[in-house]
Amino acid sequence: MNVICSTLNAKYIHTNLAIRYLKAYAAPDFAIKLKEYTIKDPTLSIVSDLYQQRPDVIGFSCYIWNIEETIKVIKVLKKIDPSIHIILGGPEVTYDTAEWMEKVPEVDFIVIGEGEQTFKQLLSAIESGQNFAEVPGIAYRENGQVLFTPQMNKLDLRDLPSPFRFPEDLPDLGKRVVYIETSRGCPFSCQFCLSSIEVGVRYFDREKIKADIRYLMANGAKTMKFVDRTFNISRSYALEMFQFLIDEHVPGTVFQFEITADIMRPEVIEFLNNNAPKGLFRFEIGVQSTNDYTNQLVHRKQNFSKLTRTVTMVKEGGKIDQHLDLIAGLPEEDYHSFRHTFNDVFALRPEELQLGFLKMLRGTGLRLRAAEHGYTFMDHSPYEIVGNNVLSFHDIIKIKQVEDVLEKYWNDHRMDHTVEYLVAKAFPSPFDFFQEFGTFWDKEGWARIGHQLEDLYRRLLLFLKAKSIADFDVIMGLMKYDYLKNHKYKPRKPWWESNLEKKRRSALYSQIMNQPQLLGETFKSLKLDEKSLNKHTMLEELSFDLGLYIKTGIIKKKQSVLLAYFDPVKEKTFIYSI
């Protein structure tokens, strides 16, 4: 029997862990082929590729990001070859299963919940023609009716075979994200999250996990993301895994974790700050809201002061980048409360701050009680809300404007010094800067067009001019500093008109040639000749003491000269000042 397990990933770099577990568990009884696509691939292109495999059975792994496109593929496949058995599984179809069977008659079976053993038993039943009623945890069709079988007990995860030992995966390991699961379940009960439905946490065999990680690193994997809902729920387990990864990592590998920050002990952070190489680990921390009443309504326990302690200690350690998440639209958090939440979290200055919008996931407590808070949301995935009793769609549009410029101007780190000055000195709060700029951005129609780096600088400049911001000269100087320091090569055409006249520029270069020590001993040691100076450097006059700012972060109004040296060998820019 020819069996395919397939899914549509959000991006090519993503890999699907679920179908690899299904393949591993079904072997050697069934030699399953894996076929992964993306949600951007044309439907007919996917159908053509699957059809040419001549499958008897295709199982699709379904999520909110791919269900609509997956259904399109299924419908076309069944028109071409109605004999293909279509099986769906995954979190999106585990809930409201009867509705999916009714909406998509082309689907023959749905595997409900944990799928490894059920999927294998179902394949055996299809192959042998046995009674599907004996397969636990499925929905199936019989005589025009949809029937269900009760789910089986949870698997012992320690017995599951490795999903990483397939030769066909090896060529692309270094190009894609590898997802690793060391536990299933979550100890918390957040009502907006599917993980809250499964009670308790079960662990995989940690020695098998370590062996898999060694194998993946030996075969070129570069980015590994742990999908455990709370990696640090067990302090001893987390410490053991951190120590293992520190001891045995291959240089250049990055490991990402979802952690609960308010339960992380200071001694664990101190251990990481003292022992982890810079860049080896990356933390994702779900803050969601700092409104205590909102957190209470969604059964979310969070100590923000302890969370702040963790994020601050990690940031001060300088070893681990942190990605913090917020959710707009949680119960009883109106626009003004969300502004407060945003400012609370931005004050921690995470390397990335992701602003998401509440999605009413099937099976969650919040979706079941949506009427209590007046929620309206999209009928189709991703079920994003469009309003509730305290947050109008107008408010949501405004927050989306914040999200747009936050991504471009903070998370991408194109102009950190400029943005830091604007949020700290030029606007009442960080949220106000991003909101005002986001609204301006939207009104100008920039949300609907692409952007080069220089465009981002020019558009910020237009916004600041329209606002008649005080100390505009200082902000211009910071923008130039940000722009030049992040370039590998000398830019052909910067976004600004230089304020240095040709005569003045020549005089400055002559002074630098004669007295290179003015720019410091490091610059003097470069021993640049006149040709190199003109070819690989740029000069700009600033209205504040750049040297003092670089050392202390203090802005002092005093004219200075910025020299950017674009090192052609190291392909890196060095900034000097007089």
Coordinates of C-alpha atoms in Angstrom, one line a residue:
M1 CA 0.0 0.0 0.0
N2 CA 1.4 3.3 -1.1
V3 CA 1.1 5.8 1.8
I4 CA 2.0 9.5 1.8
C5 CA 2.1 11.8 4.8
S6 CA 1.9 15.4 3.7
T7 CA 1.5 19.0 5.0
L8 CA 1.6 22.6 3.9
N9 CA 4.1 24.5 5.9
A10 CA 3.9 28.3 6.4
K11 CA 7.4 28.7 4.9
Y12 CA 9.9 26.5 3.1
I13 CA 12.4 26.7 6.0
H14 CA 9.9 25.1 8.4
T15 CA 9.7 21.3 8.8
N16 CA 6.8 19.3 10.1
L17 CA 7.6 17.1 13.1
A18 CA 4.2 15.4 13.3
I19 CA 4.5 13.6 9.9
R20 CA 8.0 12.4 10.8
Y21 CA 6.7 10.8 14.0
L22 CA 3.9 9.1 12.0
K23 CA 6.5 7.7 9.5
A24 CA 8.8 6.5 12.2
Y25 CA 6.1 4.8 14.2
A26 CA 4.5 3.1 11.2
A27 CA 7.8 1.6 10.1
P28 CA 8.7 -1.1 9.2
D29 CA 5.1 -2.2 8.5
F30 CA 4.5 0.8 6.2
A31 CA 7.1 2.6 4.2
I32 CA 5.6 6.1 4.3
K33 CA 6.7 8.8 1.9
L34 CA 6.9 12.4 3.2
K35 CA 5.8 15.3 1.0
E36 CA 6.0 18.8 2.3
Y37 CA 4.8 22.0 0.5
T38 CA 4.1 25.5 1.5
I39 CA 0.8 27.4 1.7
K40 CA 2.1 29.6 -1.1
D41 CA 2.5 26.7 -3.6
P42 CA -0.2 26.6 -6.3
T43 CA -2.9 24.1 -5.5
L44 CA -2.6 22.3 -8.9
S45 CA 1.2 22.1 -8.4
I46 CA 0.7 20.2 -5.1
V47 CA -2.0 18.0 -6.6
S48 CA 0.1 17.1 -9.6
D49 CA 3.1 16.1 -7.5
L50 CA 0.9 14.0 -5.1
Y51 CA -1.0 12.4 -7.9
Q52 CA 2.2 11.3 -9.7
Q53 CA 3.2 9.3 -6.6
R54 CA 0.2 7.0 -7.2
P55 CA -0.9 7.0 -3.6
D56 CA -3.5 4.7 -2.0
V57 CA -3.6 6.8 1.2
I58 CA -2.6 10.4 1.9
G59 CA -2.6 11.8 5.4
F60 CA -2.5 15.6 5.9
S61 CA -1.3 17.3 9.0
C62 CA -3.7 20.3 9.6
Y63 CA -3.2 23.6 11.5
I64 CA -4.8 27.0 11.4
W65 CA -2.2 28.3 8.9
N66 CA -2.8 25.5 6.3
I67 CA -6.3 24.1 6.7
E68 CA -8.0 26.3 4.0
E69 CA -5.3 25.5 1.4
T70 CA -5.2 21.8 2.4
I71 CA -9.0 21.5 1.8
K72 CA -8.5 22.9 -1.7
V73 CA -5.9 20.3 -2.5
I74 CA -8.1 17.5 -1.1
K75 CA -11.1 18.5 -3.2
V76 CA -9.1 18.5 -6.4
L77 CA -7.4 15.2 -5.6
K78 CA -10.8 13.5 -5.0
K79 CA -12.1 14.8 -8.3
I80 CA -9.2 13.2 -10.1
D81 CA -9.0 10.0 -8.2
P82 CA -11.9 9.2 -5.7
S83 CA -10.2 6.0 -4.7
I84 CA -7.5 7.8 -2.7
H85 CA -8.1 7.5 1.0
I86 CA -7.8 10.9 2.6
I87 CA -6.9 11.1 6.3
L88 CA -6.7 14.3 8.3
G89 CA -5.0 14.8 11.6
G90 CA -3.6 17.6 13.7
P91 CA -4.9 20.2 16.2
E92 CA -7.1 22.0 13.7
V93 CA -9.3 19.0 13.0
T94 CA -9.1 17.3 16.5
Y95 CA -11.8 19.7 17.7
D96 CA -15.2 20.2 16.0
T97 CA -14.4 16.9 14.2
A98 CA -18.1 16.3 13.2
E99 CA -18.2 19.7 11.6
W100 CA -15.1 19.0 9.5
M101 CA -16.5 15.7 8.3
E102 CA -19.7 17.4 7.3
K103 CA -18.0 20.4 5.7
V104 CA -15.5 18.4 3.7
P105 CA -17.2 15.2 2.4
E106 CA -14.0 14.3 0.5
V107 CA -12.3 13.5 3.8
D108 CA -12.6 9.7 4.6
F109 CA -11.1 9.7 8.1
I110 CA -9.9 12.1 10.8
V111 CA -7.4 11.0 13.5
I112 CA -8.4 12.7 16.8
G113 CA -5.6 13.8 19.1
E114 CA -2.3 12.0 19.5
G115 CA -1.8 10.2 16.2
E116 CA 1.1 7.9 16.1
Q117 CA -0.5 4.6 17.2
T118 CA -4.0 5.4 15.8
F119 CA -2.6 6.3 12.4
K120 CA -0.7 3.0 12.1
Q121 CA -3.8 1.0 13.2
L122 CA -5.9 2.9 10.7
L123 CA -3.5 2.0 7.9
S124 CA -3.6 -1.6 8.9
A125 CA -7.4 -1.5 8.9
I126 CA -7.5 0.1 5.4
E127 CA -5.0 -2.4 4.0
S128 CA -6.8 -5.5 5.5
G129 CA -10.4 -4.3 5.2
Q130 CA -11.1 -4.8 8.8
N131 CA -13.7 -3.0 10.9
F132 CA -12.8 0.7 11.5
A133 CA -14.8 0.6 14.7
E134 CA -11.9 -1.2 16.2
V135 CA -9.5 1.6 15.5
P136 CA -9.4 4.0 18.6
G137 CA -9.7 7.8 18.2
I138 CA -11.0 8.3 14.7
A139 CA -14.0 9.7 12.8
Y140 CA -15.0 7.7 9.7
R141 CA -17.9 7.2 7.3
E142 CA -20.2 4.2 7.1
N143 CA -23.4 3.9 5.2
G144 CA -23.7 7.7 4.8
Q145 CA -23.1 8.3 8.5
V146 CA -20.2 9.8 10.4
L147 CA -19.1 7.6 13.3
F148 CA -16.6 8.1 16.1
T149 CA -14.5 5.7 18.2
P150 CA -13.3 6.6 21.7
Q151 CA -9.7 7.7 22.0
M152 CA -7.1 5.4 23.5
N153 CA -4.9 6.1 26.5
K154 CA -1.9 8.4 26.0
L155 CA 1.3 6.9 24.6
D156 CA 4.4 6.4 26.7
L157 CA 6.6 8.9 24.9
R158 CA 9.7 7.1 26.0
D159 CA 8.9 4.3 23.6
L160 CA 8.5 6.5 20.5
P161 CA 11.1 6.0 17.7
S162 CA 13.2 8.9 16.5
P163 CA 11.7 11.1 13.8
F164 CA 15.1 12.4 12.7
R165 CA 16.8 9.4 11.1
F166 CA 15.5 9.6 7.5
P167 CA 18.2 9.8 4.8
E168 CA 16.0 12.0 2.6
D169 CA 16.1 14.8 5.3
L170 CA 19.9 15.0 5.4
P171 CA 20.6 17.3 2.4
D172 CA 18.4 20.1 3.7
L173 CA 19.1 19.9 7.5
G174 CA 21.3 23.0 7.4
K175 CA 18.8 25.1 5.4
R176 CA 15.7 24.5 7.5
V177 CA 14.5 24.8 11.1
V178 CA 14.5 21.4 12.9
Y179 CA 11.7 21.1 15.5
I180 CA 12.4 19.0 18.6
E181 CA 9.9 17.8 21.2
T182 CA 11.1 16.7 24.6
S183 CA 7.7 16.8 26.3
R184 CA 4.0 17.0 25.5
G185 CA 1.3 18.8 27.5
C186 CA 1.4 22.0 29.6
P187 CA 0.9 22.5 33.4
F188 CA -1.0 25.7 32.9
S189 CA -4.6 26.4 31.9
C190 CA -4.6 29.5 29.6
Q191 CA -8.0 29.6 28.0
F192 CA -6.8 30.9 24.7
C193 CA -4.3 28.1 24.1
L194 CA -4.8 24.5 22.9
S195 CA -2.0 23.3 25.2
S196 CA -4.2 23.9 28.2
I197 CA -6.6 21.1 27.2
E198 CA -4.2 18.3 27.8
V199 CA -3.7 17.8 31.6
G200 CA -0.2 17.1 32.8
V201 CA 3.2 17.0 31.2
R202 CA 4.8 13.8 29.7
Y203 CA 8.5 13.5 28.9
F204 CA 10.4 11.7 26.1
D205 CA 13.5 9.7 26.9
R206 CA 16.1 12.3 27.5
E207 CA 19.0 10.1 26.5
K208 CA 17.3 9.4 23.1
I209 CA 16.7 13.2 22.7
K210 CA 20.4 13.9 23.3
A211 CA 21.4 11.2 20.8
D212 CA 19.1 12.8 18.2
I213 CA 20.6 16.2 18.8
R214 CA 24.1 14.8 18.4
Y215 CA 23.0 13.2 15.2
L216 CA 21.4 16.3 13.9
M217 CA 24.4 18.5 14.6
A218 CA 26.7 15.9 13.1
N219 CA 24.7 16.1 9.9
G220 CA 24.6 19.9 9.6
A221 CA 21.5 21.1 11.4
K222 CA 22.0 24.8 12.4
T223 CA 18.7 25.9 13.9
M224 CA 16.8 23.7 16.4
K225 CA 13.6 24.8 18.0
F226 CA 12.2 23.0 21.0
V227 CA 8.4 23.0 20.8
D228 CA 7.8 22.1 24.5
R229 CA 5.1 24.5 25.8
T230 CA 7.1 25.2 28.9
F231 CA 10.7 24.0 28.6
N232 CA 11.7 25.1 32.1
I233 CA 8.8 23.6 34.0
S234 CA 11.3 21.2 35.6
R235 CA 14.3 23.1 36.8
S236 CA 16.5 20.0 37.0
Y237 CA 15.5 18.8 33.6
A238 CA 16.1 22.3 32.0
L239 CA 19.5 22.6 33.7
E240 CA 20.5 19.1 32.5
M241 CA 19.6 19.9 28.9
F242 CA 21.2 23.4 29.0
Q243 CA 24.4 21.8 30.3
F244 CA 24.4 19.1 27.6
L245 CA 23.9 21.7 24.9
I246 CA 26.7 23.9 26.2
D247 CA 29.0 21.0 26.5
E248 CA 28.3 19.3 23.2
H249 CA 27.0 22.0 20.8
V250 CA 28.6 22.4 17.4
P251 CA 29.7 26.1 16.9
G252 CA 27.2 28.0 14.8
T253 CA 24.2 26.0 16.1
V254 CA 21.3 27.9 17.6
F255 CA 18.7 26.4 20.0
Q256 CA 15.4 28.1 20.6
F257 CA 13.1 27.5 23.6
E258 CA 9.7 28.6 24.8
I259 CA 10.1 29.4 28.5
T260 CA 7.9 30.6 31.3
A261 CA 10.0 33.5 32.6
D262 CA 8.3 34.1 36.0
I263 CA 9.2 30.6 37.2
M264 CA 12.8 30.6 36.1
R265 CA 15.1 30.7 39.1
P266 CA 17.9 33.4 39.3
E267 CA 20.5 30.7 39.8
V268 CA 19.5 29.1 36.4
I269 CA 20.0 32.4 34.7
E270 CA 23.3 33.0 36.5
F271 CA 24.4 29.6 35.3
L272 CA 23.5 30.5 31.7
N273 CA 25.1 33.9 31.9
N274 CA 28.3 32.3 33.2
N275 CA 28.5 29.3 30.9
A276 CA 26.5 29.6 27.7
P277 CA 28.3 30.9 24.6
K278 CA 26.8 34.1 23.2
G279 CA 24.2 33.3 20.6
L280 CA 23.8 29.6 21.4
F281 CA 20.4 30.0 23.0
R282 CA 17.3 32.0 22.2
F283 CA 14.3 32.4 24.5
E284 CA 10.7 33.0 23.5
I285 CA 8.6 34.3 26.3
G286 CA 4.8 34.7 26.2
V287 CA 3.8 37.7 28.3
Q288 CA 0.5 38.3 26.5
S289 CA -0.9 40.9 29.0
T290 CA 0.2 42.7 32.1
N291 CA -3.5 43.3 33.1
D292 CA -4.1 41.2 36.2
Y293 CA -7.8 41.1 35.7
T294 CA -7.4 39.9 32.1
N295 CA -5.0 37.2 33.1
Q296 CA -7.4 36.1 35.8
L297 CA -10.2 35.8 33.3
V298 CA -8.1 33.5 31.0
H299 CA -6.9 31.4 34.0
R300 CA -3.3 32.6 33.4
K301 CA -1.1 32.9 36.4
Q302 CA 1.7 35.3 35.9
N303 CA 4.0 37.2 38.3
F304 CA 5.1 40.2 36.2
S305 CA 7.7 41.4 38.7
K306 CA 9.4 38.0 38.6
L307 CA 9.1 37.9 34.8
T308 CA 10.8 41.3 34.7
R309 CA 13.6 40.0 36.9
T310 CA 14.2 37.1 34.5
V311 CA 14.1 39.1 31.3
T312 CA 16.4 41.8 32.9
M313 CA 18.9 39.3 34.2
V314 CA 19.1 37.5 30.8
K315 CA 19.5 40.8 29.0
E316 CA 22.2 42.0 31.3
G317 CA 24.0 38.7 30.8
G318 CA 24.3 39.5 27.1
K319 CA 24.3 35.9 26.0
I320 CA 20.7 35.1 25.0
D321 CA 18.4 37.0 22.7
Q322 CA 14.8 37.2 23.9
H323 CA 11.6 37.3 21.9
L324 CA 8.6 38.4 23.9
D325 CA 4.9 38.0 22.8
L326 CA 1.8 40.1 23.4
I327 CA -1.8 39.2 22.5
A328 CA -4.2 42.1 21.7
G329 CA -7.8 41.3 22.3
L330 CA -7.8 39.3 25.5
P331 CA -10.9 39.6 27.7
E332 CA -11.5 43.1 29.2
E333 CA -8.3 44.5 27.9
D334 CA -9.4 47.7 26.0
Y335 CA -7.1 49.9 23.9
H336 CA -5.9 51.9 26.8
S337 CA -5.1 48.8 28.9
F338 CA -3.2 47.3 25.9
R339 CA -1.2 50.5 25.6
H340 CA -0.2 50.0 29.2
T341 CA 0.7 46.4 28.6
F342 CA 2.8 47.3 25.5
N343 CA 4.7 50.0 27.5
D344 CA 5.3 47.7 30.4
V345 CA 6.9 45.1 28.2
F346 CA 8.7 47.4 25.8
A347 CA 10.4 48.9 28.9
L348 CA 12.3 45.6 29.2
R349 CA 13.8 46.3 25.7
P350 CA 13.5 42.7 24.4
E351 CA 15.5 42.0 21.2
E352 CA 12.1 41.2 19.6
L353 CA 8.6 42.1 20.6
Q354 CA 5.9 40.3 18.7
L355 CA 2.4 41.9 18.7
G356 CA -0.2 39.3 17.9
F357 CA -4.0 39.3 17.8
L358 CA -6.2 36.9 19.6
K359 CA -7.3 33.9 17.6
M360 CA -10.3 31.9 18.8
L361 CA -8.9 28.4 18.4
R362 CA -11.2 25.5 18.1
G363 CA -11.5 23.6 21.4
T364 CA -10.3 26.4 23.6
G365 CA -12.2 27.6 26.6
L366 CA -12.2 31.2 25.3
R367 CA -13.9 30.2 22.1
L368 CA -16.5 28.2 24.0
R369 CA -17.3 31.2 26.1
A370 CA -16.9 33.8 23.4
A371 CA -20.4 35.3 24.0
E372 CA -19.5 36.2 27.6
H373 CA -17.2 38.9 26.3
G374 CA -19.0 39.8 23.1
Y375 CA -16.4 38.4 20.8
T376 CA -16.8 38.5 17.0
F377 CA -14.2 36.7 14.9
M378 CA -13.5 35.3 11.5
D379 CA -15.4 32.2 10.5
H380 CA -12.4 30.7 8.8
S381 CA -8.9 30.1 10.0
P382 CA -7.0 31.7 11.6
Y383 CA -10.3 32.8 13.5
E384 CA -8.8 36.1 14.4
I385 CA -11.1 38.4 16.4
V386 CA -12.5 41.5 14.9
G387 CA -13.9 42.9 18.1
N388 CA -15.3 42.3 21.6
N389 CA -17.2 44.2 24.3
V390 CA -14.3 46.5 25.1
L391 CA -12.2 46.5 21.9
S392 CA -13.7 47.8 18.6
F393 CA -12.5 46.9 15.1
H394 CA -11.4 50.6 14.9
D395 CA -9.1 49.9 17.9
I396 CA -7.8 46.7 16.3
I397 CA -6.9 48.6 13.1
K398 CA -4.9 51.1 15.2
I399 CA -3.0 48.4 17.0
K400 CA -2.3 46.7 13.7
Q401 CA -0.7 50.0 12.6
V402 CA 1.6 49.7 15.7
E403 CA 2.4 46.1 14.7
D404 CA 3.5 47.1 11.2
V405 CA 6.1 49.7 12.2
L406 CA 7.2 47.8 15.3
E407 CA 8.3 44.9 13.1
K408 CA 10.2 47.2 10.6
Y409 CA 11.8 49.6 13.0
W410 CA 12.4 47.7 16.2
N411 CA 12.4 43.9 15.6
D412 CA 14.6 44.3 12.5
H413 CA 17.2 46.4 14.4
R414 CA 17.8 48.7 11.5
M415 CA 18.0 51.9 13.6
D416 CA 18.2 51.0 17.3
H417 CA 19.9 54.2 18.5
T418 CA 17.3 56.4 16.6
V419 CA 14.3 54.5 17.9
E420 CA 15.6 54.4 21.5
Y421 CA 16.0 58.2 21.4
L422 CA 12.5 58.7 19.9
V423 CA 10.7 56.4 22.4
A424 CA 12.6 57.8 25.4
K425 CA 12.9 61.5 24.6
A426 CA 10.7 62.6 21.7
F427 CA 7.3 60.9 22.5
P428 CA 5.3 60.4 25.6
S429 CA 5.8 56.6 25.5
P430 CA 7.0 53.9 23.2
F431 CA 3.5 53.0 22.3
D432 CA 2.7 56.6 21.3
F433 CA 5.7 56.7 19.0
F434 CA 4.7 53.5 17.2
Q435 CA 1.0 54.4 17.1
E436 CA 1.6 57.9 15.7
F437 CA 4.1 56.7 13.2
G438 CA 2.0 53.6 12.3
T439 CA -1.1 55.8 11.6
F440 CA 1.0 58.2 9.5
W441 CA 2.4 55.2 7.6
D442 CA -1.0 53.8 6.9
K443 CA -2.4 57.2 5.7
E444 CA 0.5 57.6 3.3
G445 CA -0.4 54.2 1.7
W446 CA 3.0 52.7 2.5
A447 CA 1.5 49.5 4.0
R448 CA 0.6 48.4 0.5
I449 CA 4.0 48.8 -1.1
G450 CA 7.5 47.3 -0.7
H451 CA 10.4 49.1 1.0
Q452 CA 14.2 49.3 0.5
L453 CA 16.3 50.2 3.5
E454 CA 16.7 53.7 2.3
D455 CA 12.9 54.1 2.0
L456 CA 12.5 53.2 5.7
Y457 CA 14.8 56.1 6.6
R458 CA 13.2 58.5 4.3
R459 CA 9.7 57.7 5.6
L460 CA 10.7 58.1 9.2
L461 CA 12.2 61.4 8.2
L462 CA 9.0 62.6 6.5
F463 CA 7.0 61.6 9.6
L464 CA 9.3 63.5 12.0
K465 CA 9.2 66.6 9.8
A466 CA 5.4 66.4 9.7
K467 CA 5.5 66.2 13.5
S468 CA 7.9 69.1 13.9
I469 CA 9.9 67.1 16.4
A470 CA 12.3 69.0 18.7
D471 CA 16.0 68.4 18.4
F472 CA 15.5 67.2 14.8
D473 CA 19.3 67.7 14.2
V474 CA 20.1 65.2 16.9
I475 CA 17.7 62.6 15.5
M476 CA 19.2 63.2 12.0
G477 CA 22.6 62.5 13.4
L478 CA 21.5 59.3 15.1
M479 CA 19.8 58.1 11.9
K480 CA 23.0 58.6 9.9
Y481 CA 25.0 56.8 12.6
D482 CA 22.5 53.9 12.6
Y483 CA 22.6 53.7 8.8
L484 CA 26.3 53.8 8.4
K485 CA 27.3 51.4 11.2
N486 CA 25.1 48.7 9.8
H487 CA 26.6 48.7 6.3
K488 CA 29.2 46.2 5.2
Y489 CA 30.2 48.4 2.2
K490 CA 30.3 52.1 1.4
P491 CA 26.7 53.0 0.3
R492 CA 26.5 54.4 -3.3
K493 CA 23.7 56.8 -2.6
P494 CA 22.7 57.4 1.0
W495 CA 19.1 58.6 1.8
W496 CA 20.2 62.1 2.9
E497 CA 21.9 65.1 1.2
S498 CA 25.3 65.6 2.8
N499 CA 25.7 68.7 4.9
L500 CA 29.4 68.8 4.1
E501 CA 30.6 71.2 1.4
K502 CA 33.3 69.8 -0.9
K503 CA 35.9 72.3 0.4
R504 CA 35.1 71.5 4.0
R505 CA 35.3 67.8 3.3
S506 CA 38.7 68.1 1.6
A507 CA 40.0 70.1 4.6
L508 CA 38.8 67.5 7.0
Y509 CA 40.4 64.7 5.0
S510 CA 43.7 66.6 4.9
Q511 CA 43.6 67.1 8.7
I512 CA 42.9 63.4 9.2
M513 CA 45.8 62.4 6.9
N514 CA 48.1 64.7 8.8
Q515 CA 46.8 63.9 12.3
P516 CA 45.2 60.4 12.2
Q517 CA 45.5 60.2 16.0
L518 CA 42.6 62.6 16.3
L519 CA 40.4 59.7 15.5
G520 CA 42.1 57.5 18.1
E521 CA 45.0 55.1 18.2
T522 CA 42.9 52.3 16.6
F523 CA 42.2 54.4 13.6
K524 CA 45.8 55.5 13.4
S525 CA 47.0 51.9 13.4
L526 CA 45.0 51.3 10.1
K527 CA 47.6 53.5 8.3
L528 CA 45.2 54.4 5.5
D529 CA 46.7 56.3 2.6
E530 CA 44.8 59.0 0.8
K531 CA 43.4 56.7 -1.9
S532 CA 42.0 54.3 0.7
L533 CA 40.6 57.1 2.8
N534 CA 38.6 58.5 -0.1
K535 CA 37.5 55.1 -1.4
H536 CA 36.5 53.3 1.9
T537 CA 35.3 56.1 4.2
M538 CA 32.5 58.6 4.6
L539 CA 32.5 61.8 6.6
E540 CA 29.5 63.5 8.2
E541 CA 29.2 66.4 10.6
L542 CA 26.9 65.9 13.6
S543 CA 25.4 68.4 16.0
F544 CA 26.3 66.3 19.1
D545 CA 29.4 64.7 20.6
L546 CA 29.3 61.3 18.9
G547 CA 32.3 60.0 20.9
L548 CA 30.7 60.8 24.2
Y549 CA 27.4 59.2 23.0
I550 CA 29.1 56.0 21.9
K551 CA 30.8 55.7 25.3
T552 CA 28.0 56.8 27.6
G553 CA 24.8 57.1 25.7
I554 CA 24.6 60.8 26.7
I555 CA 23.6 63.3 24.1
K556 CA 25.6 66.6 24.5
K557 CA 25.1 69.3 21.9
K558 CA 28.6 69.8 20.5
Q559 CA 29.6 69.6 16.9
S560 CA 31.5 66.5 16.0
V561 CA 32.6 64.7 12.8
L562 CA 31.7 61.1 12.1
L563 CA 34.0 59.0 10.0
A564 CA 32.8 55.6 8.8
Y565 CA 35.5 53.2 7.6
F566 CA 34.1 50.3 5.5
D567 CA 36.8 47.7 5.9
P568 CA 37.0 45.9 2.5
V569 CA 38.7 42.8 4.1
K570 CA 36.6 42.2 7.2
E571 CA 33.4 43.5 5.3
K572 CA 32.5 45.4 8.4
T573 CA 32.0 49.1 9.2
F574 CA 34.0 50.9 12.0
I575 CA 32.8 54.3 13.3
Y576 CA 35.2 56.9 14.5
S577 CA 34.7 60.5 15.6
I578 CA 36.4 63.8 16.2

